[in-house]
Coordinates of C-alpha atoms and ligand atoms in Angstrom, one line a residue:
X1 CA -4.7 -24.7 14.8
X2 CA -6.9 -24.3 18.2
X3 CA -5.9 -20.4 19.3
X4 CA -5.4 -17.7 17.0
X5 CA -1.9 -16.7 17.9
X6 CA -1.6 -13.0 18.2
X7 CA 2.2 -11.5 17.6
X8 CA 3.1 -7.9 18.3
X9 CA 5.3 -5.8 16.5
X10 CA 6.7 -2.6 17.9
X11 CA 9.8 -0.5 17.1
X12 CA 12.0 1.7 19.1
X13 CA 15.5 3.9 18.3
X14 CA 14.0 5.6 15.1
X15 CA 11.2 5.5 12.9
X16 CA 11.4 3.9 8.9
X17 CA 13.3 0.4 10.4
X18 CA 10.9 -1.6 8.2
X19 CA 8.6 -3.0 10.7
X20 CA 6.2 -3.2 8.1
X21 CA 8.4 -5.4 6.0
X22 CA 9.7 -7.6 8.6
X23 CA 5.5 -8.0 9.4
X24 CA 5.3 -8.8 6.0
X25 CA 8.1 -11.4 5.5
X26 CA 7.0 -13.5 9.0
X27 CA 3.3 -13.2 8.1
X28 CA 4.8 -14.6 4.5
X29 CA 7.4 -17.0 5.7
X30 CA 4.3 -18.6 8.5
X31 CA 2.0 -18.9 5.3
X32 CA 4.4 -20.5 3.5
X33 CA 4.4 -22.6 6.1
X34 CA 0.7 -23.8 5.4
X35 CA -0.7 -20.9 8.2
X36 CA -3.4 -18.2 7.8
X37 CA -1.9 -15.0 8.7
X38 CA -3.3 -11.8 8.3
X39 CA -1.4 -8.3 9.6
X40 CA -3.0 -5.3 11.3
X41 CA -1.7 -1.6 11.6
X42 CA -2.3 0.5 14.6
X43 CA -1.5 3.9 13.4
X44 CA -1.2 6.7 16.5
X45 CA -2.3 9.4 14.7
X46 CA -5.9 11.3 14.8
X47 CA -6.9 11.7 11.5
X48 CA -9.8 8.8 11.7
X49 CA -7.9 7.4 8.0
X50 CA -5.0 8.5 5.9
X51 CA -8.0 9.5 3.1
X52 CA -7.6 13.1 4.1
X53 CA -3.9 13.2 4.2
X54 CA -1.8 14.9 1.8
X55 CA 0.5 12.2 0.1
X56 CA 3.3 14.4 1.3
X57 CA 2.5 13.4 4.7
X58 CA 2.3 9.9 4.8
X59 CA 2.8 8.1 1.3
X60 CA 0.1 6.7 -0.5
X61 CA -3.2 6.0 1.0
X62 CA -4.0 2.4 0.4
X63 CA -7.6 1.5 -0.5
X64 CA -9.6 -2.1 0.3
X65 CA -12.4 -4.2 -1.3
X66 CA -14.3 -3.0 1.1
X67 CA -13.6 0.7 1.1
X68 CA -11.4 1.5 3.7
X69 CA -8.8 4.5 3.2
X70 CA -5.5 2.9 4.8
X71 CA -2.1 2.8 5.7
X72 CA 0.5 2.1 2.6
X73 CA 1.5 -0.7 4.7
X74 CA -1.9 -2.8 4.0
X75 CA -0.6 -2.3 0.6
X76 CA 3.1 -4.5 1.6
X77 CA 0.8 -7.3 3.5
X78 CA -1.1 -7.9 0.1
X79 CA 2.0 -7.7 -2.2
X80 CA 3.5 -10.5 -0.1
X81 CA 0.8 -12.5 1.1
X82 CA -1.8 -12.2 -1.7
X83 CA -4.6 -12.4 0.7
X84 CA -6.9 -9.0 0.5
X85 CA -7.2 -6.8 4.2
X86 CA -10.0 -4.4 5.5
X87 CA -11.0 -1.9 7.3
X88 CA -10.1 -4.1 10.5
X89 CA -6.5 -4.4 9.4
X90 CA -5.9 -0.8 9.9
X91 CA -7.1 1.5 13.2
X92 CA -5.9 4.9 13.6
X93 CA -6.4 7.0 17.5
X94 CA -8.9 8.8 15.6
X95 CA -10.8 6.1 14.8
X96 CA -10.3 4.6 18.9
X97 CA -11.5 7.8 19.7
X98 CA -14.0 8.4 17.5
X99 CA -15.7 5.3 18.3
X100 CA -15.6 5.9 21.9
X101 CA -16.9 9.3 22.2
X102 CA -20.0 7.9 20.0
X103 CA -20.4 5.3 22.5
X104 CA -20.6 7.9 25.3
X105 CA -22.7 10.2 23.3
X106 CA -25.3 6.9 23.3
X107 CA -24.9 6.7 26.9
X108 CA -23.3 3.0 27.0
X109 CA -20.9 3.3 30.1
X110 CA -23.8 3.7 32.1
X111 CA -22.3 7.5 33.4
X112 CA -18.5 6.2 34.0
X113 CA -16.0 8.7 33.7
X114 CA -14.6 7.9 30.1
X115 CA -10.7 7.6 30.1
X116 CA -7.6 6.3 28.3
X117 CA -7.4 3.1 30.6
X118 CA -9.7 1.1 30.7
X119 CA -11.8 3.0 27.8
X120 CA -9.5 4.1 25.0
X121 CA -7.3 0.5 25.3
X122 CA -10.3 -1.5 25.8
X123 CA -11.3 -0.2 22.1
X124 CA -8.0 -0.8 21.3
X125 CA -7.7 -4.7 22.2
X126 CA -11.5 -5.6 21.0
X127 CA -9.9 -3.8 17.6
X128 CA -6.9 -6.3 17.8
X129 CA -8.9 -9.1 18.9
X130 CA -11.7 -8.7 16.9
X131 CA -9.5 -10.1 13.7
X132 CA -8.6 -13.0 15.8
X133 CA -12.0 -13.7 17.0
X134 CA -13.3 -14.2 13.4
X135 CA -12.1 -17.5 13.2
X136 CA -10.2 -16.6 9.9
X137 CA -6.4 -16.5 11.1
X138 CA -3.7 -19.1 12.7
X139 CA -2.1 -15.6 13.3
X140 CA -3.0 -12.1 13.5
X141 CA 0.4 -9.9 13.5
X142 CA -0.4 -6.7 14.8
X143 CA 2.5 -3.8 13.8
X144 CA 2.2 -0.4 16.3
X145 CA 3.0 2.2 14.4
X146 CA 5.1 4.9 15.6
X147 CA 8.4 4.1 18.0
X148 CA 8.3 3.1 21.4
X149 CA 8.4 6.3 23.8
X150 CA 6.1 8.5 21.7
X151 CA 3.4 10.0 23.4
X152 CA 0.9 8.9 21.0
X153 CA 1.9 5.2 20.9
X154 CA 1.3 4.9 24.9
X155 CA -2.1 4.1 24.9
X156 CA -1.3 1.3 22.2
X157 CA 1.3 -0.2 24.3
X158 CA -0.5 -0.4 27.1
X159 CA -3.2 -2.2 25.4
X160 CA -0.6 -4.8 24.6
X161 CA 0.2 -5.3 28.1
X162 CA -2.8 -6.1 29.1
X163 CA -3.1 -8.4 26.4
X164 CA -0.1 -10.1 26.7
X165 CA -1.0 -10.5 30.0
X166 CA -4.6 -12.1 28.8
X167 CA -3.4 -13.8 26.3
X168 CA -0.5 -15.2 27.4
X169 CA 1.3 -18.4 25.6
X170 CA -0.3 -17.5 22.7
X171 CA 1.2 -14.0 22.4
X172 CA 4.3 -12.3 21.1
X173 CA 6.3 -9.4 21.0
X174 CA 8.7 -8.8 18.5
X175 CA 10.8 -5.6 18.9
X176 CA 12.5 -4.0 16.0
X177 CA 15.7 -1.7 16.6
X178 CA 18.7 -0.1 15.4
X179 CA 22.6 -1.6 15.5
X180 CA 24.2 1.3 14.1
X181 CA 28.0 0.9 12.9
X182 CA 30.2 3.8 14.3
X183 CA 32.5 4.2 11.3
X184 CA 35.3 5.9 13.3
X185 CA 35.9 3.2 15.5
X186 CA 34.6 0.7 13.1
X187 CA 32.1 -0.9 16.1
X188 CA 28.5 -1.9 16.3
X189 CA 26.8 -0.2 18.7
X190 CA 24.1 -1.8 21.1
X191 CA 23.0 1.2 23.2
X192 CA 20.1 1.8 21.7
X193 CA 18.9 -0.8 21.9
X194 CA 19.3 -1.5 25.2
X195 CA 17.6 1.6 25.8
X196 CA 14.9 1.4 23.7
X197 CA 14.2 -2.1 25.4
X198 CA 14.5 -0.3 28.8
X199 CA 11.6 2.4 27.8
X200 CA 9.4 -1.1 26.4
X201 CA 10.0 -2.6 30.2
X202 CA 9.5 0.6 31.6
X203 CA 5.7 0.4 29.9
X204 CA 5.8 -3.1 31.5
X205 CA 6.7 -5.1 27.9
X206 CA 9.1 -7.4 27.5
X207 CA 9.9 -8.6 24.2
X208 CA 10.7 -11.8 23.1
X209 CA 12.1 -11.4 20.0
X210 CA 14.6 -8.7 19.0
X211 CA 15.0 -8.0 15.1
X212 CA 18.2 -5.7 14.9
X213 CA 18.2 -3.2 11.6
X214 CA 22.1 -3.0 11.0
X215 CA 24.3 -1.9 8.0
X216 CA 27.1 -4.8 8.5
X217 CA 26.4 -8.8 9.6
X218 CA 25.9 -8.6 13.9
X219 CA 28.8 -11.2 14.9
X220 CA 27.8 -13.6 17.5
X221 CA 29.0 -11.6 20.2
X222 CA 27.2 -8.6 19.8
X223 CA 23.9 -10.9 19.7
X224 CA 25.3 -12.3 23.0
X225 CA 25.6 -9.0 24.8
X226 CA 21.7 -7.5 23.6
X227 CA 20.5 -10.7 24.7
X228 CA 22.5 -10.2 28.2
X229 CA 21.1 -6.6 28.2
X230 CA 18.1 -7.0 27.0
X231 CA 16.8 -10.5 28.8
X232 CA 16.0 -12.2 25.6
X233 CA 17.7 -15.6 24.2
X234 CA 20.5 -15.0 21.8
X235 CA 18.9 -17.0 19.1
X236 CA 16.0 -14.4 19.6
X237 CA 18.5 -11.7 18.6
X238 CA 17.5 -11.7 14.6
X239 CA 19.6 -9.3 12.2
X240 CA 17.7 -7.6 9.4
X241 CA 20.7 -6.4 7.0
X242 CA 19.8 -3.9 4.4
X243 CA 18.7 -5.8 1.3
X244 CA 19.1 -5.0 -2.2
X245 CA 15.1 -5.3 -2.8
X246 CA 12.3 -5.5 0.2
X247 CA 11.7 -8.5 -2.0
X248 CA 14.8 -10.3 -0.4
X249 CA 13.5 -9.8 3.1
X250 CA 11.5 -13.2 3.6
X251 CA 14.4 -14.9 2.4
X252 CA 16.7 -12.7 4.8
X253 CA 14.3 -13.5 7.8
X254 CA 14.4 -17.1 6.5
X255 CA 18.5 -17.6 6.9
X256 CA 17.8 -15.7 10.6
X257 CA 15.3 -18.1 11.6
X258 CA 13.0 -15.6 12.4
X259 CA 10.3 -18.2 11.8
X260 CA 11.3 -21.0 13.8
X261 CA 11.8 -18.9 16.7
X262 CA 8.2 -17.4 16.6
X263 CA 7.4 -21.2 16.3
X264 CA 9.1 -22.1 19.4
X265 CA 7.9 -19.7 21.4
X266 CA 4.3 -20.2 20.6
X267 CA 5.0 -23.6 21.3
X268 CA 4.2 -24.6 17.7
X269 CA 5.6 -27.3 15.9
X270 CA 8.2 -26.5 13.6
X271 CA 8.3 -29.1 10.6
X272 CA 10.1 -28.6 7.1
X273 CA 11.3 -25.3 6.0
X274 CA 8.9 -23.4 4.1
X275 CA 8.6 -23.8 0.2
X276 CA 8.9 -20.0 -1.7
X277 CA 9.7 -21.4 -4.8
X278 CA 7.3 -19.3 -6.3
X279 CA 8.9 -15.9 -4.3
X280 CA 12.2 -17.6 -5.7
X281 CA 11.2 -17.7 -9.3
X282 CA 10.2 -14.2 -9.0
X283 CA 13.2 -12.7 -7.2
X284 CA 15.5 -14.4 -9.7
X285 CA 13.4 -13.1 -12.6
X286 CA 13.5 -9.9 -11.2
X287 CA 17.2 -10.0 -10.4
X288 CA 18.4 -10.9 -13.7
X289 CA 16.2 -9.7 -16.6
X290 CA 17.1 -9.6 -20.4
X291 CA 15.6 -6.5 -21.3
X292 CA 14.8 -2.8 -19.9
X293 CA 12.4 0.0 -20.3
X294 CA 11.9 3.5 -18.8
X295 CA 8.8 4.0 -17.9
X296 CA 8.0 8.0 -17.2
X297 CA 5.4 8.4 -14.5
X298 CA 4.0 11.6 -14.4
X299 CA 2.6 12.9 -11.1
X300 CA 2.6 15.9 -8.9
X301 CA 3.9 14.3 -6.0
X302 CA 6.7 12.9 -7.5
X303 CA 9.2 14.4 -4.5
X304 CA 8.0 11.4 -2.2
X305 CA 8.0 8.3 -3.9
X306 CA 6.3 6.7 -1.4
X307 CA 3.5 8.6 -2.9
X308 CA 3.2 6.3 -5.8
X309 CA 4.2 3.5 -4.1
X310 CA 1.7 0.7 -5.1
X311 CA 1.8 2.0 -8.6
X312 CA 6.2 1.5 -8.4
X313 CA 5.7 -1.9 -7.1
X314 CA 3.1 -3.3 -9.5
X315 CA 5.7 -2.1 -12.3
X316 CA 8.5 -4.3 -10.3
X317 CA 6.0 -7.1 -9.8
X318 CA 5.1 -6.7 -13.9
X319 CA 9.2 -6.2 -14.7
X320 CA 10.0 -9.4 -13.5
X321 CA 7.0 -10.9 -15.2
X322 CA 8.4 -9.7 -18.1
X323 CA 12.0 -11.0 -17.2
X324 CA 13.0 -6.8 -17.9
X325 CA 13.6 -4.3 -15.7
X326 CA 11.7 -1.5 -14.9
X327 CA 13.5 1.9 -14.5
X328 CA 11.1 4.9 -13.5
X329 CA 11.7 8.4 -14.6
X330 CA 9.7 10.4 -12.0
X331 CA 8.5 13.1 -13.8
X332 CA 6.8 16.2 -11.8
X333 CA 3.6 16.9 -14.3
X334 CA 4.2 21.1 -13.3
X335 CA 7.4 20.5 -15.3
X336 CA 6.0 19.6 -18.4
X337 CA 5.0 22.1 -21.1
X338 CA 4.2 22.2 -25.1
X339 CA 7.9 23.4 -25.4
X340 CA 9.7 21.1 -23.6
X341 CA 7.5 17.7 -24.3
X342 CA 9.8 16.0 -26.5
X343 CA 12.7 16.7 -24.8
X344 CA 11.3 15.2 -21.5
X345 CA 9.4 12.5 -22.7
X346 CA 11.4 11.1 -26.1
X347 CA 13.6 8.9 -24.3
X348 CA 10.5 7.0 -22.9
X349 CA 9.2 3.1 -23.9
X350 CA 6.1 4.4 -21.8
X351 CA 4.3 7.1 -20.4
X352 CA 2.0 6.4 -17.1
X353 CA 0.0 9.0 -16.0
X354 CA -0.5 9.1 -12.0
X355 CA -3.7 9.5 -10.3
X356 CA -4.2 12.7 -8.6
X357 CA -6.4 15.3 -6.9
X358 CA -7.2 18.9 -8.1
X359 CA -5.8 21.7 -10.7
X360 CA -2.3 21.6 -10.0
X361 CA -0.3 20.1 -12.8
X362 CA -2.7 19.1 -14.7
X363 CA -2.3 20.5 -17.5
X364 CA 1.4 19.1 -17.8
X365 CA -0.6 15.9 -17.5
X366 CA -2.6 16.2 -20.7
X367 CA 0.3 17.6 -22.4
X368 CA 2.1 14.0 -21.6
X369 CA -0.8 12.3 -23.0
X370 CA -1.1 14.0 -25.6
X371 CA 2.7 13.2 -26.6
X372 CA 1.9 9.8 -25.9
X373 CA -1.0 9.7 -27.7
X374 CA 0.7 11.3 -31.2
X375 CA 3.6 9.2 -30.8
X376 CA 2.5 6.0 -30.3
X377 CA 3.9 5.6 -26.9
X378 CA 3.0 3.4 -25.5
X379 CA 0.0 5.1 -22.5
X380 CA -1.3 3.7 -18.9
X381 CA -3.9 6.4 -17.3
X382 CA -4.9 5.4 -14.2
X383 CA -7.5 7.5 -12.1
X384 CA -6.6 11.5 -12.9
X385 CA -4.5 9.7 -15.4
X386 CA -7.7 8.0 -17.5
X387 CA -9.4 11.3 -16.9
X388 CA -6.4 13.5 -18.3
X389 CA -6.7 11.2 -21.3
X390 CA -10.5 11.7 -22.0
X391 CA -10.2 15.3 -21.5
X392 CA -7.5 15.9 -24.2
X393 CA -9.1 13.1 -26.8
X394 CA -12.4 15.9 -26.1
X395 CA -9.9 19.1 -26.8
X396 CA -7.6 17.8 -29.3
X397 CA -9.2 15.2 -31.3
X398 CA -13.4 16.1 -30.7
X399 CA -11.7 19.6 -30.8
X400 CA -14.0 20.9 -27.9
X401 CA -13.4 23.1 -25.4
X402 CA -13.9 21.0 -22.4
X403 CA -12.1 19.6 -19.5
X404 CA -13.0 18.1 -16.5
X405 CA -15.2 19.5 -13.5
X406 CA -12.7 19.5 -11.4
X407 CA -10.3 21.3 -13.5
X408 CA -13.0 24.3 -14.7
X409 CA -16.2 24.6 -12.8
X410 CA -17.5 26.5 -15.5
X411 CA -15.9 24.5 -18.8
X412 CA -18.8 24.1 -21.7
X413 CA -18.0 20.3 -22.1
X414 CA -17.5 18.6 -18.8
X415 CA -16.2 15.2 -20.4
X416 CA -15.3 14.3 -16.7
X417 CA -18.0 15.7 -14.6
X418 CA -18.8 14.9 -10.7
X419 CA -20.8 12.0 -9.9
X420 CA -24.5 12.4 -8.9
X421 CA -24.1 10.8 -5.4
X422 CA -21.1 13.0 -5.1
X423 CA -22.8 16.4 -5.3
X424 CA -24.6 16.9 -2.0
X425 CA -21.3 15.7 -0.1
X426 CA -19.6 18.0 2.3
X427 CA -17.5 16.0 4.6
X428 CA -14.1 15.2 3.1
X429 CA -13.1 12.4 5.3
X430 CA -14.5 8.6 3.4
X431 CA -17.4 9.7 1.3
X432 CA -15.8 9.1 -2.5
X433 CA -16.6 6.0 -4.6
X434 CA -14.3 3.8 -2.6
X435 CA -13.4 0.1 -3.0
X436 CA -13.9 -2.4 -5.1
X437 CA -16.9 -2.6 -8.1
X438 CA -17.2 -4.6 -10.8
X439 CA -16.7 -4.0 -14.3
X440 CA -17.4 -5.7 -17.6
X441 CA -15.1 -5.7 -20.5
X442 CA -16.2 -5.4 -24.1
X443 CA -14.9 -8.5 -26.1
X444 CA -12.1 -7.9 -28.1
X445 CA -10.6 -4.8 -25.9
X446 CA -7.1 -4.3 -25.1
X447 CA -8.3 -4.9 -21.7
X448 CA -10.4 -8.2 -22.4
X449 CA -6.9 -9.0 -23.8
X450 CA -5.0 -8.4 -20.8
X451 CA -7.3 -9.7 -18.5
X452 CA -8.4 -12.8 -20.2
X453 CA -12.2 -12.5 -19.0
X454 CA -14.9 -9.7 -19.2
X455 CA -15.5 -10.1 -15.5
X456 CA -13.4 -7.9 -13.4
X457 CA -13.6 -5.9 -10.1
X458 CA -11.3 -3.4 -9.0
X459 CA -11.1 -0.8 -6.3
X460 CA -11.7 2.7 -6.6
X461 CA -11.1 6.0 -5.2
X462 CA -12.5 9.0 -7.2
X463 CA -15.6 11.6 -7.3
X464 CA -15.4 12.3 -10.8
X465 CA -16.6 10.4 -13.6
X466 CA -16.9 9.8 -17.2
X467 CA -19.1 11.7 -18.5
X468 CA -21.6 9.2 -20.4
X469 CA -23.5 12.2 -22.9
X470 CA -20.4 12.4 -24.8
X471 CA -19.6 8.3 -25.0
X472 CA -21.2 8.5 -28.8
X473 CA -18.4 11.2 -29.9
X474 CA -16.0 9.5 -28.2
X475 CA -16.3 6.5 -29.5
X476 CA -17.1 7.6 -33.2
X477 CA -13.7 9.3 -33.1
X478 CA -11.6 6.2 -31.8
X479 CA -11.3 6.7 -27.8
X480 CA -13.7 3.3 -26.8
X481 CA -15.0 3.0 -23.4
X482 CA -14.1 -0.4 -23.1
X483 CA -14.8 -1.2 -19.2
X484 CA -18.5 -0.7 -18.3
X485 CA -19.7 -1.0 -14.4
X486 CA -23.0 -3.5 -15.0
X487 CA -25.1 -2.1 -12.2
X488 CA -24.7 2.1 -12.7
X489 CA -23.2 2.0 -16.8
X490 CA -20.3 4.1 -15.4
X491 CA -17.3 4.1 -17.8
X492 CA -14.5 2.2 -15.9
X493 CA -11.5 1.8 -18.6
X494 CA -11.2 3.8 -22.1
X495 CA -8.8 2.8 -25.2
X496 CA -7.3 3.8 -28.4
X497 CA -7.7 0.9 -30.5
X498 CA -5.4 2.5 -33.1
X499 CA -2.1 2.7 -31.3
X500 CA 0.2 0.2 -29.6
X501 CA -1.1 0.7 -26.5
X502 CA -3.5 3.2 -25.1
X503 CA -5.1 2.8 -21.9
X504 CA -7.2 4.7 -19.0
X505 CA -8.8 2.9 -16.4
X506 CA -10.9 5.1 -14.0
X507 CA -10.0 2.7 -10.9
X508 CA -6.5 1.6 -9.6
X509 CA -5.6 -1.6 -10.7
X510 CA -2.2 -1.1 -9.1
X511 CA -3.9 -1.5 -5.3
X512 CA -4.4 -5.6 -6.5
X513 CA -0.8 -6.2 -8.0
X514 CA 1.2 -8.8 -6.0
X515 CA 4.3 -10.7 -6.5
X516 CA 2.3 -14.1 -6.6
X517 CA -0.1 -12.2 -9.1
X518 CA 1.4 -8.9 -11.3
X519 CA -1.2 -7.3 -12.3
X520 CA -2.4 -7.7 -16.1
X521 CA -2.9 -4.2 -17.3
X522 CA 0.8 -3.8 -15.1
X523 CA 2.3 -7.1 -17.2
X524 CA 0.5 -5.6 -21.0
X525 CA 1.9 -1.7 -20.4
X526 CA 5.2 -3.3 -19.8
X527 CA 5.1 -5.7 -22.5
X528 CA 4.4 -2.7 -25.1
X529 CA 7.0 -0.6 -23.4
X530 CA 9.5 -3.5 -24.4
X531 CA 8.5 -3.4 -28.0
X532 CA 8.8 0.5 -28.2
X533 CA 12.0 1.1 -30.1
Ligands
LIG601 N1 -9.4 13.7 -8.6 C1 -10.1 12.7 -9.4 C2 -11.4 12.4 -8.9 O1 -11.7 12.6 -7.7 C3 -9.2 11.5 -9.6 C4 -8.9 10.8 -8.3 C5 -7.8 9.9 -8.4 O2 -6.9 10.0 -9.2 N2 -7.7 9.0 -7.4 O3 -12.2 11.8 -9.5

């Protein structure tokens, strides 16, 4: 294809519409089409990455191959489209501003007054464009975070004025709103969105493509009168219906012709409908499985699921694989003491240890372990999770009094200490072992097993380590560190070889688990959970 195409996504009425889905499914339904597409997230907020936000906040921070702290919507766009994102799919105002105000600290606009337009959106659209320019993508599908109206999203949508205006025939808006169903007078109401199109055109935007969240199917008239309203075509009206898994979506954009009309109004040709037999085989796998296992995940953030969420998905994704379905007992690690253990954790086929950040429910964590451990659960630790693990094998098998640096400053056995590079750090904000590294597997592992090579990379996110004086003990006394990184010798993945399965990995293997390809450690923990009786 000559031009990269460049489609806009924004949203208006309320937040948590699923623009990032709908991105997803279109940038999925034009691959399966035989395009590149790629998907980019503007998010208006200042922190300069989600890395320093409390999960609470905003879900779970996404990481990259290449480092980068992101949005849990990256994480969606790899799910579906199996291609890996960057730093360059995700730009937050902080990061605009940030790289502004270093340009004028270096004197390059020549004494101009600095200011939102033309600076701040000029950064904005070389950010957008600069995915495009690359050469890489048939499409780069850029979703504005935030909903239209916002202060903070102004700046954004006026960048995408001016490059609609730039651009032109080869660029889109897509705008996603609300239909909401008044129950008392059984109606669907368009209001909104005729209002929330008014405040686009007010900003000088108009879309071309309305996709309509509603609870009940939008009849043909009420598509008729948004288009009226709204100066769109009524085949441009698109309904998104809530669906059963966010799985369906592609499909549910398919049947709307979501697609086709992107097509023609890029002026592309339209062809055959796309082939998702693959996304087929997987829905109907995961839609009617033969078995099922509860899977306890134990974390401290367990109040917002979207905390976890890569680590939830890549269970679904390895469910399906396993033609079983996955039910997750969120477990909040404070609640979980020596008294209560069995009661909490009995009923499991698995135990899966969350990654996590300082003292707080820790020990709860190494009390699940440890259950897990003695009972032949079967045991995923991933992050805080593989740590929690090392640091009870050192107190409860090595029968030292240890833990891990982050847990005790002052503990006589740091099994888990902090990484060299890590020690003269101050700033917060980017500076942990991020992204991906490699690792090799020792033959014969649990983990060679899964994986089927000794050659992996996965990403990371951590400041703490194995410690790699007490390896010998370790190993001597059953824990193995199976997963070695080949450049620095850092332990990457330990294992029990002496229980069903037993398993720590020190980076997040869930961040590379997609519906095309579950991830193996995801598919293996599964599999064991299955056999538990
Ligand atoms: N807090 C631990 C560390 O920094 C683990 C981090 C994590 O679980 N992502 O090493």
């Amino acid at each position: 294809m000559s031009n990269t195409k460049y489609i806009f996504v924004t949203g208006g009425v309320t937040s948590s519409l699923g623009k990032g889905i709908v991105s997803a499914s279109l940038a999925k339904l034009l691959q399966a089409r035989g395009y590149s597409a790629t998907i980019q997230k503007l998010d208006p907020y200042i922190n300069v990455d989600p890395g320093t936000l409390n999960p609470y906040e905003h879900g779970e921070c996404f990481v990259t191959d290449d480092g980068a702290e992101t949005d849990l919507d990256l994480g969606h766009y790899e799910r579906f489209l199996s291609v890996p994102t960057s730093q360059e799919n995700n730009i937050t105002t902080g990061r605009i501003y940030q790289s502004v105000i270093n340009k004028e600290r270096k004197g390059e606009y020549l004494g101009k007054t600095v200011q939102v337009i033309p600076h701040i959106t000029d950064e904005i659209k070389s950010s957008i464009k600069l995915l495009g320019e690359k050469g890489n993508w048939d499409f780069v599908i850029t979703e504005i975070g935030g909903t239209v109206g916002d202060i903070e999203s102004l700046p954004y949508i006026e960048a995408v004025r001016q490059l609609r205006w730039e651009l032109g025939k080869d660029s889109l808006v897509i705008h996603l709103t609300l239909i909401p169903y008044l129950a008392a007078s059984g109606e669907l109401k368009t209001k909104p969105t005729q209002h929330s199109v008014k405040k686009l055109l007010e900003y000088g935007l108009q879309p071309d493509v309305l996709v309509c969240r509603a609870e009940h199917n939008i009849p043909q008239d009420v598509r008729n009168k948004v288009a009226r309203f709204c100066n769109v075509e009524a085949e441009a009206v698109i309904a998104s219906l809530d669906a059963e898994t966010i799985y369906d979506v592609p499909l549910l954009m398919m049947e709307e012709k979501l697609d086709k009309i992107v097509l023609k109004k890029l002026s592309l040709e339209i062809g055959e409908d796309p082939d998702l037999n693959t996304w087929k085989t997987f829905l109907s796998k995961l839609k009617n499985p033969k078995n099922s296992v509860k899977i306890g995940l134990v974390g401290k953030y367990v109040e917002l699921k979207d905390s976890y969420k890569s680590i939830a998905e890549a269970l679904i994704h390895a469910g399906a694989q396993n033609e079983c379905s996955v039910e997750v007992d969120w477990i909040h690690s404070e609640s979980i003491e020596t008294e209560n253990a069995s009661e909490k954790l009995s009923s499991l086929n698995g135990i899966l240890v969350a990654p996590g950040f300082g003292e707080r429910g820790v020990s709860g964590k190494l009390t699940a372990v440890k259950y897990a451990r003695e009972n032949n659960v079967p045991f995923f630790g991933i992050c805080l999770g593989m740590q929690c693990a090392v640091v009870e094998f050192a107190q409860n098998v090595l029968g030292l009094s240890s833990s891990s640096r982050e847990i005790d400053d002052k503990t006589q056995h740091p099994v888990i200490d902090l990484m060299e590079e890590q020690k003269q750090i101050e700033d917060k904000g980017g500076t942990m072992r991020l992204g991906a590294y490699s690792c090799s597997l020792e033959e014969g592992s649990f983990a060679h097993k899964a994986y089927g090579t000794t050659k992996i990379s996965e990403r990371h996110r951590h400041r703490y380590e194995f410690n790699s004086r007490y390896k010998e003990d370790f190993e001597n006394a059953g824990m193995r560190a199976s997963g070695i990184n080949p450049k620095t010798g850092l332990v990457e993945v330990v294992e029990i070889q002496n229980h069903p399965f037993f398993i720590g990995v020190q980076f997040h293997p869930e961040y590379k688990s997609t519906v095309a390809r579950p991830h193996p450690l995801f598919i293996e923990f599964v599999k064991a959970a299955a056999k538990k009786t």
